[in-house]
Every structure is written in C-alpha cells, then in structure tokens.
Amino acid sequence: MALLEAIGLVKHFEVVTGGLFRRSRTALRAVDGVDLTIQSGETLGLVGESGCGKSTLGRLLIRLMPATSGQVVFDGTEIMTLDPKRLRAIRRGMQIVFQDPFGSLNPRMSVEQTVMEPLLIHGARHDATTRDAVTAMLDMVGLPTSARYRFPHEFSGGQRQRIGIARALILRPKLVICDEPVSALDVSVQAQIVNLLSDLQRELKLTYLFIAHDLGVVKHISTRVAVMYLGKVVEIADKRSLYARPSHPYTQALLASVPITHPSQRRRGAGARPRLTGDIPTALAPPSGCRFHTRCPHVMPVCRSQEPAMRLAGPNHHAACHLLAA
Ligand code: SF4
C-alpha cells in the first residue's frame, strides 16, 4: 500500500543572474517533474550526485517548502494545499533526520529538551509521562539515560546523529526522510547508524526515504532504489534488479564508482563499467533532450532533442533512456 505519492512534483527557485546592468531572473530547476511512490514499510533509497535535487525533493515530500507545482499525497491526504493547522497535525506522521547532526541541533538545548521539544509542540505536557517517553527513546537509539542533561557539543558525531534520530522518532512518525544521515560521519560510524535505522524500522514499523549520493551506502538498507539526475528520476527499481542490471548509463556509472571489495564481483567485470566524467550541468540551463546526454558514453542524435520517457526495463524496474526503445 502506498504511504506517499508524489505526482508531477516541481520546484523551481528564482535566481538573479548577470551583472549590475544586465540582471535577469532565471529558474533553477531543482526538481523538475518527479512522480514517485513510497510503499508502507519499505525503504526507498534516493541516490544522485550533489546538486541533483534529491535533498530538495526530500523536503518537498514533507512540505518543508512549498512546491512550484504538483501534488504530494501522504496517507490519503493531499498535503500541498493543506492549511497550516491541518498540516501541523499531519506532520506528526512525517519527520526528517538531517545530514549535519551538529548543525541541526540547538547547542543551547540539552538532549532532554531537544528530544522532548516535538512532543511539547504537539501538545504534550512537561510531566513524568513525557520524560519517560524521552528516556525510552534515548534507550532505543542507544544513548544512556545520563545523556539527557548534556549538550550537543559533549557528544561525538555518531552520538549526535543518534540524538537527531531520537528527536525525529519521538512522535512515532510513519515516514522518516533520512537526508544523507551518514554522509558527515566517519566510515567506521556509518554502518552503526545504518544498522540502528534498520533496527528501528523493524521495531517501530517505519517507512524511510533514505537519501545518499553513493549507491554503496543505500545498498543494505533499501528495498527499492530511485536514481536522480538534474531534477528528474531517471531509474527506479527493486534493489536486486537495480544493482544486478542497471539500465540507465548514469546508474551504471554511479555503480562503477562504488568500490568493489569482493574478488568474485571483480571477476564478473562489475568494475569494467564506464566511470562518470565531468561535472553535473547547471540546473539553471539543463541540457535539451536527455539531460545526461552531455556525459553519456552511448549518446545518440535522438538523445539531444527528445526527452526519454520512463519505460519498463524489467519486473518492477523502470528507466528513462532511449536505449530501451532501440
Ligand atoms: Fe544516454 Fe541517450 Fe540514454 Fe540519455 S537517452 S542516457 S544520452 S543513451
């Protein structure tokens, strides 16, 4: 059953370009027509390079910012047109874990105040029941009860991310947007946080959108994976299918950049895929046709003029590439 559905979601930011006498306003097309469904109980991995619009998309899905156009239906309710009061009520069910565990925590608030704040905002009293809920939440994320009176600067990066997770989960949401939750952490700590999120998902029956710039990070936690390029989803599939048979040349290049540690995979030639070269073009003036055509090793004349539609590439596997029509 779909918990969240995005339909034709667009977010353009108006940007002023040019010098003093040649100023003009241009649309930065951060998200440019995304259709996406997140099933209840799954983890949808959302992957792409920096600047592809994935974090903007994550924020749009829980309406942390207004969309330029399009709809988001969460748990049966269209949220883009909700009035503030109804939006606040529905927000209980959708929370976010941010990338920077230090920047997202108020340095003047203790752990107890930080984790308790969402409960108080949503009408709970500052009483023994609320404090017990904080204690239980700290225990769930692996922090000792003694942590409650301490402040963010007293913790390591991994522990601070545990505080951020506790704050996001204290309201027992249905959907959690995990916006690059391990990107700012040491490699040794990343696996601990991913494992914690997996355990909490099972325990609390959560649904995740897990955003990362690396296909290696989302591999273990995802049920399905969506790949985003320059404001659009270019491939979406069940995890096994996407990693075994990536259809879009961009996904193939992203996979090629994931370090291969297992010798048998190296023998199968997974490392022989073409690597990504050049920078992602600007979202102020995306390339015509297929947006990936300026970097694609398989580019054809049609790619420069016609935008490829999403096509079936296998069971539960879709990609937007003219090669699938050939
Ligand atoms: Fe490459 Fe053309 Fe496919 Fe785009 S549509 S990914 S340019 S082959």
PDB file of C-alpha atoms and ligand atoms in Angstrom, residues 248-249 290 292-293 296 298-300 303 308 320-323, ligand 1:
ATOM      1  CA  HIS A 248      20.420   3.749 -17.318  1.00  0.00           C
ATOM      2  CA  PRO A 249      24.003   4.710 -18.249  1.00  0.00           C
ATOM      3  CA  CYS A 290      18.026  13.650 -22.238  1.00  0.00           C
ATOM      4  CA  PHE A 292      22.502  13.150 -19.256  1.00  0.00           C
ATOM      5  CA  HIS A 293      23.465  13.409 -22.944  1.00  0.00           C
ATOM      6  CA  CYS A 296      26.689   9.756 -21.678  1.00  0.00           C
ATOM      7  CA  HIS A 298      26.094   5.923 -25.501  1.00  0.00           C
ATOM      8  CA  VAL A 299      24.667   9.261 -26.683  1.00  0.00           C
ATOM      9  CA  MET A 300      22.695   9.130 -29.980  1.00  0.00           C
ATOM     10  CA  CYS A 303      19.129  11.958 -27.149  1.00  0.00           C
ATOM     11  CA  PRO A 308      13.242   9.885 -22.998  1.00  0.00           C
ATOM     12  CA  ALA A 320      14.259   6.802 -18.831  1.00  0.00           C
ATOM     13  CA  CYS A 321      16.678   6.090 -21.669  1.00  0.00           C
ATOM     14  CA  HIS A 322      16.282   5.901 -25.474  1.00  0.00           C
ATOM     15  CA  LEU A 323      18.391   2.719 -25.485  1.00  0.00           C
TER      16      LEU A 323
HETATM   17 FE1  SF4 B   1      22.476   8.200 -22.839  1.00  0.00          FE
HETATM   18 FE2  SF4 B   1      20.669   8.735 -24.704  1.00  0.00          FE
HETATM   19 FE3  SF4 B   1      20.068   7.064 -22.722  1.00  0.00          FE
HETATM   20 FE4  SF4 B   1      20.331   9.674 -22.257  1.00  0.00          FE
HETATM   21  S1  SF4 B   1      18.772   8.684 -23.528  1.00  0.00           S
HETATM   22  S2  SF4 B   1      21.165   8.039 -21.032  1.00  0.00           S
HETATM   23  S3  SF4 B   1      22.006  10.201 -23.633  1.00  0.00           S
HETATM   24  S4  SF4 B   1      21.603   6.748 -24.334  1.00  0.00           S
END
